[in-house]
Short mmCIF file of C-alpha atoms and ligand atoms in Angstrom, two decimals:
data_model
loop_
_atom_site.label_atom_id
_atom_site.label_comp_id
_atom_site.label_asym_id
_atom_site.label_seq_id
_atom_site.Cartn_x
_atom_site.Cartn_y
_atom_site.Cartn_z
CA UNK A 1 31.39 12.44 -5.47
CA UNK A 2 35.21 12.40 -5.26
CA UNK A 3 35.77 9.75 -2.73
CA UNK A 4 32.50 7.64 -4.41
CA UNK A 5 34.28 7.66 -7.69
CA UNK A 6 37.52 6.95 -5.99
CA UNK A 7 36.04 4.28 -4.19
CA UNK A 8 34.13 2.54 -6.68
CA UNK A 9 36.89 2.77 -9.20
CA UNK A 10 39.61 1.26 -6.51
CA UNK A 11 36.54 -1.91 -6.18
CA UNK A 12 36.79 -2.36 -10.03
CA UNK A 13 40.70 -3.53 -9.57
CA UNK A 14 42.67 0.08 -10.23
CA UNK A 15 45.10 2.04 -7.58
CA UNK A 16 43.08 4.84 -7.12
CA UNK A 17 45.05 8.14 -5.21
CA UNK A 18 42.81 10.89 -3.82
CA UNK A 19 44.31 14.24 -3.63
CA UNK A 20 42.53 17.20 -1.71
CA UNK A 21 43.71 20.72 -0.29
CA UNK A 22 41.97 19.80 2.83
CA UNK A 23 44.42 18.38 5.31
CA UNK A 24 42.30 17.33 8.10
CA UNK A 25 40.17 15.61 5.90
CA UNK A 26 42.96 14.04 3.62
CA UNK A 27 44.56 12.84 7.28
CA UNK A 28 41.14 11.81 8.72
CA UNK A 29 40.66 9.48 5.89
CA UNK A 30 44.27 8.55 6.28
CA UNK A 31 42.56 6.77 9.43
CA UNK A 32 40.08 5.67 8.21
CA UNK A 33 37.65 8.52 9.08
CA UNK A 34 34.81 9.38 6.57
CA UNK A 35 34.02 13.50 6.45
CA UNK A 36 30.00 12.37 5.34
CA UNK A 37 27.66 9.69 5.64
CA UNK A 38 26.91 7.82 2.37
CA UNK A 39 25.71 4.23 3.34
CA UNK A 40 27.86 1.44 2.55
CA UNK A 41 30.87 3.79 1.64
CA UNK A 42 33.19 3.30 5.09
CA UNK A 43 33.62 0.16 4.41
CA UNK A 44 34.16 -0.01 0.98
CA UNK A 45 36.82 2.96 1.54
CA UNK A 46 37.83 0.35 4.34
CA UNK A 47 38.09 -2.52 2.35
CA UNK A 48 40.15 -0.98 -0.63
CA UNK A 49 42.62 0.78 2.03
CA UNK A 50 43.77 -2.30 3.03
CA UNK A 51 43.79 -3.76 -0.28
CA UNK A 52 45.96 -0.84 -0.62
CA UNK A 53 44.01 -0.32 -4.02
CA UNK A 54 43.12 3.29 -2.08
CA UNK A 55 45.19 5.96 -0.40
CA UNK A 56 44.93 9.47 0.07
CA UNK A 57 47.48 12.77 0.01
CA UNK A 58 47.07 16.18 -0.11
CA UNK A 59 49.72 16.31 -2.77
CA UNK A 60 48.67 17.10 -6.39
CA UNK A 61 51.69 16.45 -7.82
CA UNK A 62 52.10 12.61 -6.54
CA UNK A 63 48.65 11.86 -7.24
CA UNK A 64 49.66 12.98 -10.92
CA UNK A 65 52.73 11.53 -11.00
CA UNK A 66 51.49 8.11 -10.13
CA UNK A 67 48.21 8.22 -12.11
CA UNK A 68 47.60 7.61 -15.98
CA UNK A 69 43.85 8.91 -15.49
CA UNK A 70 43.26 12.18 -13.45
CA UNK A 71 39.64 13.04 -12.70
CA UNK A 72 38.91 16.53 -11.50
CA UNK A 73 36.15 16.13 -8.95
CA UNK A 74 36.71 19.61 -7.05
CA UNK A 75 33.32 21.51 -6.14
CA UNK A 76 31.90 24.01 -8.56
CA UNK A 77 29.55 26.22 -5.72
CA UNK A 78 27.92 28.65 -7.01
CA UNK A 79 28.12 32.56 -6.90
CA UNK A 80 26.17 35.16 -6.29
CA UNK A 81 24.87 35.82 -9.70
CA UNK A 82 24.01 32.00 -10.00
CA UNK A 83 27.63 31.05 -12.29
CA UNK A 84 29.23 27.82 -11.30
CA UNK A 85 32.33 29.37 -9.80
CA UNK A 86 34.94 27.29 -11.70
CA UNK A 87 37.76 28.19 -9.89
CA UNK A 88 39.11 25.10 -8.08
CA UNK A 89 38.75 23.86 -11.49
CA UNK A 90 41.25 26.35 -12.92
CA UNK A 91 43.18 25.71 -10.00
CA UNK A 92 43.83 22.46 -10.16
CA UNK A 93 44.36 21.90 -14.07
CA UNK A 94 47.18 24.41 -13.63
CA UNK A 95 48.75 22.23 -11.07
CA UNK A 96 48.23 19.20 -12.98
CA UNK A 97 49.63 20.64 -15.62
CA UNK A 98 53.41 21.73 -14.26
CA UNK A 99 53.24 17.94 -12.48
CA UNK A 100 52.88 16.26 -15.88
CA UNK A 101 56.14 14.06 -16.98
CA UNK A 102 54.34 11.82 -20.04
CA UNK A 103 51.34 11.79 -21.43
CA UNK A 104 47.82 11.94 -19.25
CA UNK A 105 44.26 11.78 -19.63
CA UNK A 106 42.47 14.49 -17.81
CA UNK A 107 38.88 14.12 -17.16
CA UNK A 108 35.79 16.57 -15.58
CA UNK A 109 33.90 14.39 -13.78
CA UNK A 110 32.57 17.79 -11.53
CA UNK A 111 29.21 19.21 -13.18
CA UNK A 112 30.58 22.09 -15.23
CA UNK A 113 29.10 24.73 -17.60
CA UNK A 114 29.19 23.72 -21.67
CA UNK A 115 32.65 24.81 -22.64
CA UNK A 116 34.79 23.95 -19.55
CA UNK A 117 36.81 21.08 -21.30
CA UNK A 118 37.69 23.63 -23.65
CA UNK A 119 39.18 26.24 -21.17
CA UNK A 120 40.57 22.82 -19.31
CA UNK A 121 42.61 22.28 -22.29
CA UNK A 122 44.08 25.65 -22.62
CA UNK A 123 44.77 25.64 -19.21
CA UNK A 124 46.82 22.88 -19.14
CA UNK A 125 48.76 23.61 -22.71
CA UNK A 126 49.14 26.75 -21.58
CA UNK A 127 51.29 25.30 -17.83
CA UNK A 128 52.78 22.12 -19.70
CA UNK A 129 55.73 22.60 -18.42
CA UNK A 130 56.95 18.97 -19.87
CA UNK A 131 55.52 20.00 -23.28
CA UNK A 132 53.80 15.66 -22.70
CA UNK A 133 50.95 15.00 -24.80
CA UNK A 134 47.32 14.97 -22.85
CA UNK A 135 43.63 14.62 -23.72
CA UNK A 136 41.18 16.34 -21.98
CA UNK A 137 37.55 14.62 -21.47
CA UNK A 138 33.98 14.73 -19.66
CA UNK A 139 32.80 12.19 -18.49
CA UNK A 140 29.65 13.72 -16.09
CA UNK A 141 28.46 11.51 -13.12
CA UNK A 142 24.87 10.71 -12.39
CA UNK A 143 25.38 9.95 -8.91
CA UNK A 144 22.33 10.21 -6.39
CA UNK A 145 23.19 10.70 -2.61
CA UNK A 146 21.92 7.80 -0.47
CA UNK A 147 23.21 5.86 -3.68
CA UNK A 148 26.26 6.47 -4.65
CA UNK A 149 27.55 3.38 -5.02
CA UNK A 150 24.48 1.37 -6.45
CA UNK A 151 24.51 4.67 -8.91
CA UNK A 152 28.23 4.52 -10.00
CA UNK A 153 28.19 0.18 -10.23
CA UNK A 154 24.84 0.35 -12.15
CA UNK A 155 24.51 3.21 -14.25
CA UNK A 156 22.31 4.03 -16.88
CA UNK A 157 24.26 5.27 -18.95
CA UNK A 158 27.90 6.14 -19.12
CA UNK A 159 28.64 9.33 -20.88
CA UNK A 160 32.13 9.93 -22.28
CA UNK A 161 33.04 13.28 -24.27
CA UNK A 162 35.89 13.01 -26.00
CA UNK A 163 38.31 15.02 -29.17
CA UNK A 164 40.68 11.42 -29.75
CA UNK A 165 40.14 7.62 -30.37
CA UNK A 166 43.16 7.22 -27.49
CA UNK A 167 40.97 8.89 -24.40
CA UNK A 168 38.20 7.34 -25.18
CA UNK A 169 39.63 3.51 -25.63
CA UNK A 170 41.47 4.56 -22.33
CA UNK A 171 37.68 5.24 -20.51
CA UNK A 172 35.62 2.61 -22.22
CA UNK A 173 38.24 0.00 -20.90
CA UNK A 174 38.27 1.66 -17.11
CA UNK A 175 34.17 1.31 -17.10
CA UNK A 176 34.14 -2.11 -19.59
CA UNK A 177 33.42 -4.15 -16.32
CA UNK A 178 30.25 -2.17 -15.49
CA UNK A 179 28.67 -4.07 -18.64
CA UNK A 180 27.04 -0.62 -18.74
CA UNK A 181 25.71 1.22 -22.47
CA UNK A 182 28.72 3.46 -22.91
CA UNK A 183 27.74 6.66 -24.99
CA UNK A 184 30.53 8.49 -26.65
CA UNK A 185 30.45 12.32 -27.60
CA UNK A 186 32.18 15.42 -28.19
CA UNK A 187 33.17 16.87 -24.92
CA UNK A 188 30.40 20.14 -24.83
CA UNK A 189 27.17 17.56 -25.99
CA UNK A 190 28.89 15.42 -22.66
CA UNK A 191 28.57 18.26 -20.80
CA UNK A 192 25.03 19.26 -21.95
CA UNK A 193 23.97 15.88 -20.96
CA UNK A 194 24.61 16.77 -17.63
CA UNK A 195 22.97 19.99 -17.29
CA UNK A 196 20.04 18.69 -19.36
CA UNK A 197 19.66 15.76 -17.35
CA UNK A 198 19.64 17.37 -13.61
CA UNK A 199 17.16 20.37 -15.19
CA UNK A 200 14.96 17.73 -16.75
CA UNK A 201 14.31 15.53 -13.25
CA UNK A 202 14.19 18.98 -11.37
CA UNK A 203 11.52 20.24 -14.44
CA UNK A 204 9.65 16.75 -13.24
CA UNK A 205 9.44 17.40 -9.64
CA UNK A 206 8.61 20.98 -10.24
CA UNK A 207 5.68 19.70 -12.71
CA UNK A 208 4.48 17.09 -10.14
CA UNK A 209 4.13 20.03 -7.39
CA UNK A 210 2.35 22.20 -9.81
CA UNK A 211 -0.32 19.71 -10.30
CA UNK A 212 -0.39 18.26 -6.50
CA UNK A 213 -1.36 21.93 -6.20
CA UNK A 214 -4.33 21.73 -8.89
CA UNK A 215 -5.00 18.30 -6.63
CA UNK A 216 -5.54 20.01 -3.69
CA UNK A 217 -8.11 22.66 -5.26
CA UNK A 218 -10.09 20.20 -7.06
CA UNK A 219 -10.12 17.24 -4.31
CA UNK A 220 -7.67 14.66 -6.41
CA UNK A 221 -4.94 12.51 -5.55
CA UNK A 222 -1.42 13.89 -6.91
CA UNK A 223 -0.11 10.45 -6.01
CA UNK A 224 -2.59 8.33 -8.35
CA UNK A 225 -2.04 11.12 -11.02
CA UNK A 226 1.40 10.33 -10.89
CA UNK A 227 1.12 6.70 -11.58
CA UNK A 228 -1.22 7.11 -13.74
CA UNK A 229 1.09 9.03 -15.66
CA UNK A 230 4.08 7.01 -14.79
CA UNK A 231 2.48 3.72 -16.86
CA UNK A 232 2.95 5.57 -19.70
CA UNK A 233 6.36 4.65 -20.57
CA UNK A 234 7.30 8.10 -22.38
CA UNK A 235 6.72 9.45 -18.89
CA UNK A 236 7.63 7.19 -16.66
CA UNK A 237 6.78 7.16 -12.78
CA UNK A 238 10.07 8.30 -11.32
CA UNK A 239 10.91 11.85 -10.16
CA UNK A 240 7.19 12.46 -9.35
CA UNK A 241 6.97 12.89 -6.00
CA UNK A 242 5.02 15.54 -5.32
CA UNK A 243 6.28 17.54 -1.75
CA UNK A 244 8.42 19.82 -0.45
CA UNK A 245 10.59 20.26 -3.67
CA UNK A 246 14.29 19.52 -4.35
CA UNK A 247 17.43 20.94 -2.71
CA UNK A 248 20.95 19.24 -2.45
CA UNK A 249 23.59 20.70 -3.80
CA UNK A 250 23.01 18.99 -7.33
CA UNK A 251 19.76 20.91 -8.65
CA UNK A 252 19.02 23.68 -7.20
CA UNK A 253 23.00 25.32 -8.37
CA UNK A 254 22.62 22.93 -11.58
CA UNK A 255 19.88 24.85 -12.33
CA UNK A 256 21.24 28.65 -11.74
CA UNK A 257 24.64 27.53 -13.46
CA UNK A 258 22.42 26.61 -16.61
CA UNK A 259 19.97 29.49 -16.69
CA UNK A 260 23.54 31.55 -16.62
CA UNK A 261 25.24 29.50 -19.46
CA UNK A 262 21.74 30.07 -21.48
CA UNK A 263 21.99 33.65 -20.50
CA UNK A 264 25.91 33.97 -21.76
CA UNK A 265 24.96 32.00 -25.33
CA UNK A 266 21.71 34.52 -26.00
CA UNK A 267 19.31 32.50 -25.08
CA UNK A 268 16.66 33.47 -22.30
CA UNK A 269 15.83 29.90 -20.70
CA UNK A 270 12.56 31.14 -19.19
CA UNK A 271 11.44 27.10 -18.33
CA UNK A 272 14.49 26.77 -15.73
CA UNK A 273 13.07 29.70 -13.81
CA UNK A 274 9.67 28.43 -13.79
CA UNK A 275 10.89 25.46 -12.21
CA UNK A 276 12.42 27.76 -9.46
CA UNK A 277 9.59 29.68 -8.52
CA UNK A 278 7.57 26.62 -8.44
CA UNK A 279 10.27 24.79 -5.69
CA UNK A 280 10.62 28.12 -3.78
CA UNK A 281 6.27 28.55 -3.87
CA UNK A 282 6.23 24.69 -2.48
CA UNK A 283 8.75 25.01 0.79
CA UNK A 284 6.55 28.52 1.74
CA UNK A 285 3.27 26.17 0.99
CA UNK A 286 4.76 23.96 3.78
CA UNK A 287 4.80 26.66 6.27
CA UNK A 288 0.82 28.45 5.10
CA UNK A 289 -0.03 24.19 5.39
CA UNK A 290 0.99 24.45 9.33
CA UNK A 291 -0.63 27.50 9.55
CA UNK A 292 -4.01 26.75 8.11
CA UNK A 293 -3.82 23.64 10.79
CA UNK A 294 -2.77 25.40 14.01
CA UNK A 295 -4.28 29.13 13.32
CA UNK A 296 -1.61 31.11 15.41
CA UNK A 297 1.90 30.33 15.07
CA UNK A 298 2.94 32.11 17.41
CA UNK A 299 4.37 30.55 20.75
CA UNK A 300 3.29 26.98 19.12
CA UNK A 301 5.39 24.31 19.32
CA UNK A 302 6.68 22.13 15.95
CA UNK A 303 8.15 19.11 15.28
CA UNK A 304 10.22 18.55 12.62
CA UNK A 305 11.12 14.58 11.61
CA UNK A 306 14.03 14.94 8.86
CA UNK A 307 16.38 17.66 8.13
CA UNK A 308 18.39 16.24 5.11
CA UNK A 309 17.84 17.06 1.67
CA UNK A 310 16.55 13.57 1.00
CA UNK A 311 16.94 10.17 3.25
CA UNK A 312 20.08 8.24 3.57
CA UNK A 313 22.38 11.51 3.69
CA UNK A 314 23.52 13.90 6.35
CA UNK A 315 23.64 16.46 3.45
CA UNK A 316 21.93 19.62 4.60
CA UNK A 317 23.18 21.58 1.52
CA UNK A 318 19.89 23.72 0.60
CA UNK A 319 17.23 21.36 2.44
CA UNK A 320 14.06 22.55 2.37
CA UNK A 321 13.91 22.00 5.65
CA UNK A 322 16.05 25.06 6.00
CA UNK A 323 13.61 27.55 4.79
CA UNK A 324 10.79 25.80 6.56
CA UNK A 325 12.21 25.82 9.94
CA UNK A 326 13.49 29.92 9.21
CA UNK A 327 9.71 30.87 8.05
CA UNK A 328 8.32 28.95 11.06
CA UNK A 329 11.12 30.77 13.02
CA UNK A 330 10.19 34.14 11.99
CA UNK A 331 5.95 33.34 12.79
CA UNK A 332 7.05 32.51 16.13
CA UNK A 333 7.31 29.02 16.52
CA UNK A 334 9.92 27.13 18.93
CA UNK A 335 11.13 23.99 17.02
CA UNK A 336 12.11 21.11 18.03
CA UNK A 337 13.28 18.71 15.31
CA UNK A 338 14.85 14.89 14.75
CA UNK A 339 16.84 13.71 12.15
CA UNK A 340 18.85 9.91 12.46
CA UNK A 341 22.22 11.39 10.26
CA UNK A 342 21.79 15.16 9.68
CA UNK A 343 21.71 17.03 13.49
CA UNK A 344 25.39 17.36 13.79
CA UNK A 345 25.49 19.15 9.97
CA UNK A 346 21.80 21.00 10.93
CA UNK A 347 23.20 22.60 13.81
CA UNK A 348 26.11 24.45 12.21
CA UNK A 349 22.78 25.84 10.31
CA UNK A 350 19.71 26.18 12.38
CA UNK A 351 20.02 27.45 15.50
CA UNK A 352 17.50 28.19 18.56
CA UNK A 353 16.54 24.26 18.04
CA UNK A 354 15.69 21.88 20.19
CA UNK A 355 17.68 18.64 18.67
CA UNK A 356 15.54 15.55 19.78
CA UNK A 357 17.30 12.11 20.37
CA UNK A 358 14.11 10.43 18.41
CA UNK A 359 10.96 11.11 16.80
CA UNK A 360 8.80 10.86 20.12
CA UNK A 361 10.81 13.01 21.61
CA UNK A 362 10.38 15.59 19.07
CA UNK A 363 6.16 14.97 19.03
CA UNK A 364 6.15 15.24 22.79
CA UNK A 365 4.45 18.80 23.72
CA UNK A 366 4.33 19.70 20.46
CA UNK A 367 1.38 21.55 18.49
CA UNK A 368 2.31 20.11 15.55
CA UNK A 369 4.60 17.34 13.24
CA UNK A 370 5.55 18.45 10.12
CA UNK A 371 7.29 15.28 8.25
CA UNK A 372 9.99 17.07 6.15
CA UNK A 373 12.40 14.48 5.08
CA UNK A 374 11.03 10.70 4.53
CA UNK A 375 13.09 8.32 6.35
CA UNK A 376 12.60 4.94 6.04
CA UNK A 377 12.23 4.72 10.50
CA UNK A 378 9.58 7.44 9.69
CA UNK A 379 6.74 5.00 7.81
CA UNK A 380 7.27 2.57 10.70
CA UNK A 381 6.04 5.17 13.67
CA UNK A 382 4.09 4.25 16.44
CA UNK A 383 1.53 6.50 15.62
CA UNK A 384 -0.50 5.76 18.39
CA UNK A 385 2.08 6.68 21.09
CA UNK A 386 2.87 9.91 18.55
CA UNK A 387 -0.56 11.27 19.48
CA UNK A 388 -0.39 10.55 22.83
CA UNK A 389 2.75 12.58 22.85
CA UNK A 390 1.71 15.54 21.03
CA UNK A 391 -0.64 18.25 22.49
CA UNK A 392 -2.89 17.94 19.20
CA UNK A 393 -3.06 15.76 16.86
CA UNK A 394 -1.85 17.61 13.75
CA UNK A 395 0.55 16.07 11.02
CA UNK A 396 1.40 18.20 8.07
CA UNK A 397 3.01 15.31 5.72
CA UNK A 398 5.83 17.43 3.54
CA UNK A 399 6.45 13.74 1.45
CA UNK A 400 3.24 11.82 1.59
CA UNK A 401 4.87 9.65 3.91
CA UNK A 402 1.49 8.30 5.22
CA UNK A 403 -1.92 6.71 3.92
CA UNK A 404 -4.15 10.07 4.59
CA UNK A 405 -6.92 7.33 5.38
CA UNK A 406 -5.17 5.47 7.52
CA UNK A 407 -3.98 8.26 9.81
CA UNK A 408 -7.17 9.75 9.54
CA UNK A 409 -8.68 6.85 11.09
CA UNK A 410 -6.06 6.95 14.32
CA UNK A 411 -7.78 10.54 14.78
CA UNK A 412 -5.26 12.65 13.18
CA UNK A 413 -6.01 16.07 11.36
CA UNK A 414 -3.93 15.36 8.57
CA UNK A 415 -2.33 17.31 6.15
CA UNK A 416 -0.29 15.82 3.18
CA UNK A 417 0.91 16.91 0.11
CA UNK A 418 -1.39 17.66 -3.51
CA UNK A 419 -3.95 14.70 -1.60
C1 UDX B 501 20.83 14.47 -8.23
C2 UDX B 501 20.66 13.60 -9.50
O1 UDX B 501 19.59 12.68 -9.30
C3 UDX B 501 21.95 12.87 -9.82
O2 UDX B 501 21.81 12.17 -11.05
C4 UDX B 501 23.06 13.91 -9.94
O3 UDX B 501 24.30 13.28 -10.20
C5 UDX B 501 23.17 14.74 -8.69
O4 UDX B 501 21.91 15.35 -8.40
P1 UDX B 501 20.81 14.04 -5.59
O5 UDX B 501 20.82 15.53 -5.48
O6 UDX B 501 21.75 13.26 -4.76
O7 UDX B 501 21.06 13.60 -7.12
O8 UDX B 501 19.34 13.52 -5.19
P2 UDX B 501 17.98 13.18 -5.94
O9 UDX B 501 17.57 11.82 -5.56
O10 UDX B 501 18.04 13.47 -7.38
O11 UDX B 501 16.97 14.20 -5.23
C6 UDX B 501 17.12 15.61 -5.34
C7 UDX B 501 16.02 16.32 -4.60
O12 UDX B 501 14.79 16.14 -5.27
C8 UDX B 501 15.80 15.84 -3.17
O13 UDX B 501 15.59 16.97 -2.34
C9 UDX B 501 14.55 15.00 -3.26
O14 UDX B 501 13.83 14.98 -2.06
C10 UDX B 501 13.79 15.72 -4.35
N1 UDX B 501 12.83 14.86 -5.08
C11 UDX B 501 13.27 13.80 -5.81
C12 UDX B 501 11.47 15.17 -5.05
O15 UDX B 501 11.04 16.14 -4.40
N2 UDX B 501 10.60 14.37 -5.74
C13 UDX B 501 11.01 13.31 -6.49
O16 UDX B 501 10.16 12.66 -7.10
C14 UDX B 501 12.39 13.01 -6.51
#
């Protein structure tokens, strides 16, 4: 999210300085070298380097020297008990704080529990060494993974929380170019809208599994349901893709970090943790779906097309694929899996794998394919050859990839998702 933000916001015309603890990375990108895959981001990072509208340091205090804005962007993981661990956040203000010589804006652009701004704040008066005048704001980001960059140059919404008419004049004019509907708050309702917003589209997805699993019972369609529901504008089709669930590292510690911040204020937020159960029950369904198909698992062969949370990323951070490949693990099952961005980041993860240079590869001797991540390469298959290559012809269809009549008709016993 850092380098996104840093990126897009070096495209709109600004100097933009990142600053991370991380010296390989920091120097890698000093080169040129990008630590993820986010498509079309090299090259803007590229482009802007040479501009030299973008550079990078592992000091905090020139990157607040030079810089009249200073968005935090530091991870907020989660811990144990399901807090956002907030930490780097402290971290950092403090050393923003003793670097300040005049005044500066500091935002929290990193999803944060209600109340953050406020401890920002005190943080910083509190190591102000200058004694310079600041502002503190939110302004939460609504960036997808896969894109970023689309995301951050066409938003929806822009979301600024605020305490003065100076920080906010200062944000509306960095964003005024995005010709975007600029919303401005008090800084906790900014960071609500975060929260709110991540909890709502995971509430959707959770929703949409619940009834693919009615679908399945009764002999409907989950995917018709779902645009049938998505005409109607207060609903709205998106976010209803019934499958595996969600993972990333935006939802599922979004939605722990809330359920604790509802917790702290009194208030038992019993919704959030239906949603959980419900994305936990559909990964497991995944696995009982495989098993219904093959019988035994034991000493079968599976493989797995797409590791990644969702396409376009190399992000493995909580992919369902994860538990999947551990449950199948556990029954017995040898896998053998593909994925066109996330093997190198799988295999730090998932071990006892066989990593497949392409999709045939992964079919070939299998028992099984279990589609886990939908790829775009993935709805363009030879299917035919697929069969060929696998020692039955089973497909259990985690994303609804396929057109269940379709593959039917190629001879497949085909297993999809709430159809
Ligand atoms: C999310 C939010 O969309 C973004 O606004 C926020 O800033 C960060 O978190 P991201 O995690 O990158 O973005 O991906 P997103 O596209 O939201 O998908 C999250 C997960 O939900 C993925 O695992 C995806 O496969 C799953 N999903 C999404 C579904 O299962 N069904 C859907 O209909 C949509």
């Amino acid at each position: 999210m850092g380098l996104v933000t840093g990126a897009c916001f070096a495209k709109l015309g600004n100097k933009v300085i990142c600053v991370d603890d991380d010296i390989p990375k920091v120097e890698g990108l000093k080169r040129g070298a990008l630590p993820f895959y986010e498509p079309g981001l090299e090259e803007m990072v590229h482009r802007n380097m040479k501009q030299s509208n973008l550079s990078f340091t592992t000091s905090v205090e020139e990157g607040t020297k030079a810089s009249d804005i200073i968005f935090i962007a530091v991870g907020t993981p989660q811990k144990p008990n399901g807090e956002a661990d907030l930490t780097s956040v402290e971290g950092v203000s403090r050393r923003i704080a003793k670097a300040m010589a005049e005044y500066k804006l500091i935002v929290e652009k990193s999803t944060v529990p209600v109340k953050t701004g406020s401890w920002i704040k005190r943080t910083i008066y509190l190591s102000n060494l200058h004694k310079v005048d600041f502002d503190v704001a939110s302004n939460p980001e609504f960036l997808r993974e896969g894109s970023a960059i689309e995301d951050f140059m066409k938003p929806d919404r822009i979301v600024i929380g605020v305490e003065t008419e100076r920080a906010a004049d200062i944000l509306v004019e960095l964003y005024r170019s995005l010709n975007a509907p600029i919303m401005i708050t008090s800084i906790e309702t900014a960071e609500l809208i975060k929260h709110a917003s991540n909890s709502f589209l995971a509430l959707k997805i959770s929703y949409i599994n619940a009834i693919a699993n009615i679908c399945e019972r009764v002999g409907a369609d989950v995917t018709k349901v779902a645009e049938g529901m998505g005409y109607d504008r207060r609903i709205g089709r998106e976010f209803l893709d019934a499958g595996a669930g969600y993972g990333g590292y935006c939802f599922p510690k979004d939605l722990s970090a809330f359920i604790k911040v509802a917790e702290e204020v009194g208030y038992d937020f019993e919704l959030l943790k239906v949603i959980q159960r419900i994305n936990n029950f559909q990964r497991q369904q995944i696995v009982e779906k495989a098993k219904n198909a093959l019988w035994n698992l034991k000493d079968k062969t599976i493989g797995i097309l797409g590791l990644a949370f969702k396409p376009n990323t190399d992000d493995m951070r909580e992919a369902p694929s994860i538990d999947i490949i551990r449950q199948l693990q556990q029954e017995g099952v040898q896998i053998k899996a593909y994925d066109p961005q996330a093997m190198k980041n799988a295999g730090r993860i998932l071990h006892n794998i066989e990593y497949c240079p392409s999709p045939y590869e992964a079919a070939k001797d299998s028992d099984a394919l279990i589609i886990v991540t939908e790829w775009e390469e993935f709805k363009n298959l030879d299917l035919l050859r697929i069969k060929q290559l696998l020692k039955q012809p089973v497909i259990v269809d985690s994303r609804n990839v396929f057109a269940p009549a379709k593959i039917k008709a190629l001879g497949f016993s085909y297993i999809g998702v709430g159809r």
